[in-house]
Amino acid sequence: MAILPILQYPDERLHKVAKKVDQINETIRKLVRDMAETMYSAPGIGLAATQVDQHIRLIVIDVSEMHDDLKVFINPVLVHSQGEKENEEGCLSVPGIYENVTRAERITVRALDEHGEPFTLEAEGLLAVCIQHEMDHLQGRVFVEHLSHLKQTRIRAKLKKQRRETF
Ligand code: K1U
Ligand code: ZN
């Protein structure tokens, strides 16, 4: 397995729209394992292929405390959403920034697993927030782009300062 580099906002590649996976093979399963290892080591609770510069519709998520409930979504489709709720979000591509975003409270998503088996999942709470955050990544959208232009400008300045101080 391997830990993959994660693209950092405002890298333009984070704005690419991911393409459908047309064949679920050993290459895809290796990417799933590498993305899971990258997510767990970050640490994070989700990761979209876009964030590791692979522009295909693939997401991994594990919101369990014990890191023992990996969920793999290939070609996910949101089939139902209900309600609205504001939640604090973070992003491995925007380190150190946590902001409130309003999203659907309950969702139903259809996807394929890493063996190509279709499944339907109803989610609420952190899992629902995380699925919507990761599906945004597949559309080339980073969570800070839900915020005002003023907040986005401030976040970019903060990240620049953070990076100047690190390197
Ligand atoms: O997409 C990503 O960069 C992953 C992101 C997912 C996410 C978190 C919170 C709300 C919505 C989506 C993260 O995992 S950020 C890190 C984080 O939230 C976390 C890290 C360790 C333990 C618990 C949470
Ligand atoms: Zn993210």
Coordinates of N, CA and C and ligand atoms in Angstrom, one line a residue:
M1 N 0.8 -1.2 0.0 CA 0.0 0.0 0.0 C 0.9 1.2 0.0
A2 N 0.3 2.4 -0.3 CA 1.1 3.6 -0.4 C 0.3 4.8 0.2
I3 N 1.0 5.8 0.7 CA 0.3 7.0 1.1 C 0.5 8.0 0.0
L4 N -0.6 8.5 -0.5 CA -0.6 9.4 -1.7 C -0.5 10.8 -1.3
P5 N 0.1 11.7 -2.1 CA 0.1 13.1 -1.8 C -1.3 13.7 -2.1
I6 N -1.7 14.6 -1.2 CA -3.1 15.2 -1.3 C -3.0 16.6 -1.8
L7 N -3.7 16.9 -2.9 CA -3.7 18.2 -3.5 C -4.1 19.3 -2.5
Q8 N -3.5 20.4 -2.5 CA -3.8 21.4 -1.5 C -4.5 22.6 -2.2
Y9 N -5.6 23.0 -1.6 CA -6.4 24.2 -2.1 C -5.4 25.4 -2.0
P10 N -5.4 26.3 -3.0 CA -6.3 26.4 -4.2 C -5.7 25.8 -5.5
D11 N -5.1 24.6 -5.4 CA -4.6 23.9 -6.6 C -5.8 23.7 -7.6
E12 N -5.6 24.2 -8.8 CA -6.6 24.1 -9.9 C -7.1 22.7 -10.2
R13 N -6.3 21.7 -9.9 CA -6.7 20.3 -10.2 C -7.8 19.9 -9.3
L14 N -8.0 20.6 -8.2 CA -9.2 20.3 -7.3 C -10.5 20.7 -8.0
H15 N -10.4 21.5 -9.1 CA -11.6 21.9 -9.8 C -12.0 21.0 -11.0
K16 N -11.2 20.0 -11.2 CA -11.6 19.1 -12.3 C -12.8 18.2 -12.0
V17 N -13.7 18.0 -13.0 CA -14.8 17.2 -12.8 C -14.4 15.7 -13.1
A18 N -14.7 14.8 -12.1 CA -14.3 13.4 -12.2 C -15.2 12.7 -13.2
K19 N -14.6 11.7 -13.9 CA -15.3 10.9 -14.9 C -15.8 9.6 -14.2
K20 N -16.9 9.0 -14.8 CA -17.4 7.7 -14.3 C -16.3 6.6 -14.4
V21 N -16.3 5.7 -13.4 CA -15.4 4.5 -13.5 C -16.1 3.5 -14.4
D22 N -15.4 3.1 -15.5 CA -16.2 2.1 -16.4 C -15.8 0.7 -16.2
Q23 N -14.7 0.5 -15.5 CA -14.3 -1.0 -15.2 C -13.7 -1.1 -13.8
I24 N -14.3 -1.9 -13.0 CA -13.8 -2.0 -11.6 C -12.8 -3.2 -11.6
N25 N -11.5 -2.9 -11.6 CA -10.5 -4.0 -11.8 C -9.5 -3.8 -10.6
E26 N -8.4 -4.6 -10.7 CA -7.4 -4.6 -9.7 C -6.7 -3.2 -9.5
T27 N -6.6 -2.5 -10.6 CA -6.0 -1.1 -10.6 C -6.9 -0.2 -9.7
I28 N -8.2 -0.3 -9.8 CA -9.1 0.5 -9.0 C -9.1 0.0 -7.6
R29 N -9.0 -1.3 -7.4 CA -9.0 -1.8 -6.0 C -7.7 -1.4 -5.3
K30 N -6.6 -1.3 -6.0 CA -5.3 -0.8 -5.4 C -5.4 0.6 -5.0
L31 N -6.1 1.4 -5.9 CA -6.3 2.8 -5.6 C -7.2 3.0 -4.4
V32 N -8.2 2.1 -4.2 CA -9.1 2.1 -3.0 C -8.2 1.9 -1.8
R33 N -7.3 0.9 -1.8 CA -6.5 0.5 -0.7 C -5.5 1.7 -0.4
D34 N -4.9 2.3 -1.4 CA -4.0 3.4 -1.2 C -4.8 4.6 -0.6
M35 N -6.0 4.9 -1.1 CA -6.7 6.0 -0.6 C -7.1 5.8 0.8
A36 N -7.5 4.6 1.1 CA -7.9 4.3 2.5 C -6.7 4.5 3.5
E37 N -5.5 4.0 3.1 CA -4.3 4.2 3.9 C -4.0 5.7 4.0
T38 N -4.1 6.4 2.9 CA -3.9 7.9 2.9 C -4.8 8.6 3.9
M39 N -6.1 8.2 3.8 CA -7.2 8.8 4.7 C -6.9 8.5 6.2
Y40 N -6.6 7.2 6.5 CA -6.4 6.9 7.9 C -5.1 7.6 8.4
S41 N -4.1 7.7 7.6 CA -2.8 8.2 8.1 C -2.9 9.8 8.3
A42 N -3.8 10.4 7.5 CA -3.8 11.9 7.5 C -3.9 12.6 8.9
P43 N -4.9 12.3 9.8 CA -6.0 11.4 9.7 C -7.2 12.2 9.2
G44 N -8.1 11.4 8.5 CA -9.3 12.0 8.0 C -10.5 11.0 8.1
I45 N -11.7 11.4 7.8 CA -12.8 10.5 7.8 C -13.3 10.3 6.4
G46 N -12.7 10.9 5.4 CA -13.1 10.7 4.0 C -12.0 11.1 3.0
L47 N -12.1 10.7 1.8 CA -11.2 11.1 0.8 C -11.8 10.9 -0.6
A48 N -11.7 11.9 -1.5 CA -12.2 11.7 -2.9 C -11.0 11.5 -3.8
A49 N -11.2 10.7 -4.8 CA -10.1 10.4 -5.8 C -9.5 11.8 -6.3
T50 N -10.3 12.7 -6.5 CA -9.9 14.1 -7.0 C -8.7 14.6 -6.1
Q51 N -8.8 14.4 -4.8 CA -7.8 15.0 -3.9 C -6.4 14.3 -4.1
V52 N -6.4 13.1 -4.7 CA -5.1 12.5 -4.9 C -4.8 12.5 -6.4
D53 N -5.4 13.5 -7.1 CA -5.2 13.8 -8.5 C -5.6 12.6 -9.4
Q54 N -6.6 11.9 -9.0 CA -7.2 10.8 -9.9 C -8.6 11.3 -10.1
H55 N -8.9 11.6 -11.4 CA -10.2 12.3 -11.6 C -11.3 11.3 -12.1
I56 N -11.6 10.4 -11.2 CA -12.6 9.4 -11.4 C -13.6 9.4 -10.2
R57 N -14.8 8.9 -10.4 CA -15.8 9.0 -9.4 C -15.7 7.9 -8.3
L58 N -14.8 8.1 -7.4 CA -14.4 7.1 -6.4 C -14.2 7.9 -5.1
I59 N -14.8 7.4 -4.0 CA -14.7 8.0 -2.7 C -14.5 6.9 -1.6
V60 N -13.7 7.2 -0.6 CA -13.6 6.3 0.6 C -14.0 7.1 1.8
I61 N -14.7 6.5 2.7 CA -15.2 7.1 3.9 C -15.2 6.1 5.1
D62 N -14.7 6.6 6.3 CA -14.9 5.8 7.5 C -15.1 6.7 8.6
V63 N -16.3 6.8 9.1 CA -16.6 7.7 10.2 C -16.6 7.0 11.6
S64 N -16.2 5.7 11.6 CA -16.2 5.0 12.8 C -15.0 5.4 13.7
E65 N -15.2 5.2 15.0 CA -14.1 5.6 16.0 C -13.0 4.6 15.9
M66 N -13.3 3.4 15.6 CA -12.2 2.3 15.6 C -11.6 2.1 14.2
H67 N -12.0 2.9 13.2 CA -11.4 2.8 11.8 C -11.6 1.4 11.3
D68 N -12.8 0.9 11.6 CA -13.1 -0.5 11.1 C -14.4 -0.6 10.3
D69 N -14.8 0.5 9.7 CA -16.0 0.5 8.8 C -15.8 1.3 7.6
L70 N -14.8 0.8 6.8 CA -14.5 1.5 5.5 C -15.7 1.4 4.5
K71 N -16.1 2.5 4.0 CA -17.2 2.5 3.0 C -16.5 3.0 1.6
V72 N -16.8 2.2 0.6 CA -16.2 2.6 -0.7 C -17.4 2.9 -1.7
F73 N -17.4 4.1 -2.3 CA -18.4 4.5 -3.2 C -17.8 4.7 -4.6
I74 N -18.2 3.9 -5.5 CA -17.8 4.1 -6.9 C -19.0 4.5 -7.7
N75 N -18.8 5.6 -8.5 CA -20.0 6.2 -9.3 C -21.2 6.5 -8.4
P76 N -21.0 7.2 -7.3 CA -22.1 7.5 -6.4 C -23.1 8.4 -7.1
V77 N -24.4 8.2 -6.8 CA -25.5 9.1 -7.3 C -26.4 9.4 -6.1
L78 N -26.6 10.6 -5.9 CA -27.5 11.1 -4.8 C -29.0 10.9 -5.3
V79 N -29.7 10.0 -4.7 CA -31.1 9.7 -5.3 C -32.2 10.4 -4.5
H80 N -31.9 10.8 -3.2 CA -32.9 11.5 -2.4 C -32.2 12.3 -1.4
S81 N -32.7 13.5 -1.1 CA -32.2 14.3 0.0 C -33.3 15.0 0.7
Q82 N -33.2 15.2 2.0 CA -34.3 15.7 2.8 C -33.8 16.6 3.9
G83 N -34.4 17.7 4.2 CA -34.1 18.6 5.2 C -32.8 19.4 5.0
E84 N -32.4 20.3 5.9 CA -31.2 21.1 5.8 C -30.6 21.2 7.2
K85 N -29.3 21.2 7.3 CA -28.6 21.3 8.6 C -27.3 21.9 8.4
E86 N -26.9 22.8 9.3 CA -25.5 23.4 9.3 C -24.6 22.5 10.2
N87 N -23.4 22.2 9.6 CA -22.4 21.4 10.3 C -21.1 22.0 10.1
E88 N -20.2 21.8 11.1 CA -18.8 22.2 10.9 C -18.1 21.2 10.0
E89 N -17.3 21.7 9.0 CA -16.6 20.8 8.1 C -15.1 21.2 8.1
G90 N -14.3 20.2 7.8 CA -12.9 20.4 7.6 C -12.5 19.7 6.3
C91 N -11.3 19.8 5.8 CA -10.9 19.2 4.5 C -9.4 19.0 4.5
L92 N -9.0 17.8 4.1 CA -7.5 17.5 4.1 C -6.8 18.3 3.0
S93 N -7.6 18.9 2.1 CA -7.0 19.8 1.1 C -7.0 21.2 1.5
V94 N -7.6 21.5 2.7 CA -7.6 22.9 3.2 C -7.2 22.8 4.7
P95 N -6.0 22.4 5.1 CA -5.7 22.0 6.4 C -5.8 23.2 7.4
G96 N -6.4 22.9 8.6 CA -6.5 23.9 9.6 C -7.7 24.9 9.5
I97 N -8.5 24.6 8.5 CA -9.7 25.5 8.3 C -10.9 24.7 8.6
Y98 N -11.8 25.2 9.5 CA -13.0 24.5 9.9 C -14.1 25.6 9.8
E99 N -15.1 25.3 9.0 CA -16.2 26.3 8.8 C -17.6 25.6 8.7
N100 N -18.6 26.3 9.0 CA -20.0 25.8 8.9 C -20.5 25.8 7.5
V101 N -21.1 24.7 7.1 CA -21.7 24.6 5.8 C -23.1 24.0 6.0
T102 N -24.1 24.5 5.2 CA -25.4 23.9 5.3 C -25.6 22.9 4.1
R103 N -26.1 21.7 4.5 CA -26.3 20.6 3.6 C -27.6 19.9 3.9
A104 N -28.0 19.0 3.0 CA -29.1 18.1 3.3 C -28.9 17.3 4.6
E105 N -30.0 17.1 5.4 CA -29.8 16.5 6.7 C -29.8 14.9 6.5
R106 N -30.6 14.4 5.6 CA -30.7 13.0 5.3 C -30.6 12.8 3.8
I107 N -29.8 11.8 3.5 CA -29.7 11.5 2.0 C -29.8 10.0 1.7
T108 N -30.1 9.7 0.5 CA -30.0 8.3 0.0 C -29.0 8.3 -1.2
V109 N -28.0 7.5 -1.1 CA -27.0 7.4 -2.2 C -26.9 6.0 -2.8
R110 N -26.8 5.9 -4.1 CA -26.6 4.6 -4.8 C -25.2 4.6 -5.3
A111 N -24.5 3.5 -5.2 CA -23.1 3.4 -5.7 C -22.8 2.0 -6.0
L112 N -21.6 1.7 -6.4 CA -21.0 0.4 -6.5 C -19.9 0.3 -5.5
D113 N -19.7 -1.0 -5.0 CA -18.6 -1.2 -4.1 C -17.4 -1.6 -4.9
E114 N -16.3 -1.9 -4.2 CA -15.0 -2.2 -5.0 C -15.0 -3.5 -5.7
H115 N -16.1 -4.3 -5.5 CA -16.3 -5.5 -6.3 C -17.3 -5.3 -7.4
G116 N -17.8 -4.1 -7.6 CA -18.8 -3.8 -8.6 C -20.2 -4.1 -8.2
E117 N -20.4 -4.4 -6.9 CA -21.8 -4.7 -6.4 C -22.5 -3.4 -6.1
P118 N -23.7 -3.3 -6.7 CA -24.5 -2.1 -6.4 C -25.1 -2.1 -5.0
F119 N -25.2 -0.9 -4.3 CA -25.8 -0.8 -3.0 C -26.5 0.5 -2.9
T120 N -27.5 0.6 -2.0 CA -28.1 1.8 -1.7 C -28.0 2.1 -0.2
L121 N -27.6 3.3 0.2 CA -27.3 3.6 1.6 C -28.1 4.9 2.0
E122 N -28.8 4.8 3.1 CA -29.5 5.9 3.7 C -28.6 6.5 4.8
A123 N -28.3 7.8 4.8 CA -27.4 8.3 5.8 C -27.9 9.6 6.4
E124 N -27.5 9.8 7.6 CA -27.7 11.1 8.3 C -26.5 11.4 9.2
G125 N -26.5 12.5 9.8 CA -25.4 12.9 10.7 C -24.1 13.0 9.9
L126 N -23.0 12.7 10.6 CA -21.7 12.9 10.1 C -21.5 12.2 8.7
L127 N -22.0 11.0 8.7 CA -21.9 10.2 7.4 C -22.5 10.9 6.2
A128 N -23.7 11.5 6.4 CA -24.4 12.2 5.4 C -23.6 13.5 5.0
V129 N -23.0 14.2 6.0 CA -22.2 15.4 5.7 C -21.0 15.0 4.9
C130 N -20.4 13.9 5.3 CA -19.1 13.5 4.7 C -19.4 13.0 3.2
I131 N -20.4 12.3 3.0 CA -20.7 11.8 1.6 C -21.0 13.0 0.7
Q132 N -21.7 14.0 1.2 CA -22.0 15.2 0.4 C -20.7 16.0 0.1
H133 N -19.9 16.1 1.2 CA -18.6 16.8 1.0 C -17.7 16.2 -0.1
E134 N -17.6 14.8 0.0 CA -16.8 14.1 -0.9 C -17.4 14.1 -2.3
M135 N -18.7 14.0 -2.5 CA -19.3 14.1 -3.8 C -19.1 15.5 -4.4
D136 N -19.1 16.5 -3.6 CA -18.7 17.9 -4.1 C -17.3 17.8 -4.7
H137 N -16.3 17.1 -4.0 CA -15.0 17.0 -4.6 C -15.0 16.5 -6.0
L138 N -15.9 15.4 -6.2 CA -15.9 14.8 -7.5 C -16.5 15.7 -8.6
Q139 N -17.2 16.8 -8.1 CA -17.7 17.8 -9.1 C -16.7 18.9 -9.2
G140 N -15.6 18.8 -8.5 CA -14.6 19.9 -8.6 C -14.9 21.0 -7.6
R141 N -15.6 20.7 -6.6 CA -16.0 21.8 -5.7 C -15.4 21.5 -4.3
V142 N -14.7 22.5 -3.7 CA -14.1 22.4 -2.4 C -15.1 23.1 -1.4
F143 N -15.2 22.6 -0.1 CA -16.2 23.1 0.8 C -16.2 24.6 1.0
V144 N -15.0 25.2 1.0 CA -14.9 26.6 1.2 C -15.6 27.4 0.1
E145 N -15.9 26.8 -1.0 CA -16.6 27.5 -2.1 C -18.1 27.6 -1.8
H146 N -18.6 27.0 -0.6 CA -19.9 27.3 -0.2 C -20.0 28.6 0.6
L147 N -18.8 29.1 0.9 CA -18.8 30.3 1.8 C -18.8 31.6 1.0
S148 N -18.9 32.7 1.7 CA -18.9 34.0 1.0 C -17.5 34.3 0.3
H149 N -17.4 35.2 -0.7 CA -16.2 35.5 -1.3 C -15.2 36.1 -0.3
L150 N -15.7 36.9 0.6 CA -14.9 37.5 1.6 C -14.2 36.4 2.5
K151 N -15.0 35.4 2.9 CA -14.4 34.3 3.7 C -13.4 33.6 2.9
Q152 N -13.7 33.3 1.6 CA -12.7 32.6 0.8 C -11.4 33.3 0.6
T153 N -11.5 34.6 0.5 CA -10.3 35.4 0.3 C -9.5 35.3 1.6
R154 N -10.2 35.4 2.8 CA -9.5 35.4 4.1 C -8.8 34.0 4.3
I155 N -9.5 32.9 3.8 CA -9.0 31.6 4.0 C -7.7 31.4 3.1
R156 N -7.8 31.9 1.9 CA -6.6 31.8 1.0 C -5.4 32.5 1.6
A157 N -5.6 33.7 2.2 CA -4.6 34.5 2.8 C -4.0 33.7 4.1
K158 N -4.9 33.1 4.8 CA -4.5 32.3 6.0 C -3.6 31.1 5.6
L159 N -4.1 30.5 4.5 CA -3.3 29.3 4.1 C -1.9 29.7 3.6
K160 N -1.9 30.8 2.9 CA -0.6 31.3 2.3 C 0.4 31.6 3.5
K161 N -0.1 32.2 4.5 CA 0.7 32.6 5.7 C 1.1 31.3 6.4
Q162 N 0.2 30.3 6.6 CA 0.5 29.0 7.2 C 1.6 28.4 6.5
R163 N 1.6 28.4 5.1 CA 2.6 27.7 4.3 C 3.9 28.4 4.3
R164 N 3.9 29.8 4.3 CA 5.1 30.5 4.4 C 5.8 30.1 5.7
E165 N 5.1 30.0 6.8 CA 5.7 29.7 8.1 C 6.2 28.2 8.2
T166 N 5.6 27.3 7.4 CA 6.0 25.9 7.4 C 7.2 25.7 6.6
F167 N 7.4 26.4 5.5 CA 8.5 26.1 4.6 C 9.6 27.2 4.7
Ligands
K1U1 O1 -12.5 15.4 2.1 C1 -11.7 15.5 3.0 O2 -10.7 16.2 2.9 C2 -11.8 14.7 4.3 C3 -12.5 15.5 5.4 C4 -13.9 14.9 5.4 C5 -14.9 15.8 6.2 C6 -14.7 16.1 7.5 C7 -15.7 16.8 8.3 C8 -16.9 17.2 7.6 C9 -17.1 16.8 6.3 C10 -16.1 16.1 5.6 C11 -11.8 15.2 6.7 O3 -11.6 14.1 7.1 S1 -11.1 16.5 7.6 C12 -10.5 15.8 9.0 C13 -11.5 15.5 10.0 O4 -12.6 15.9 10.0 C14 -11.2 14.5 11.1 C15 -9.9 14.0 11.3 C16 -9.7 13.1 12.4 C17 -10.7 12.7 13.1 C18 -11.9 13.1 12.9 C19 -12.2 14.0 11.9
ZN2 ZN -12.4 17.7 1.5

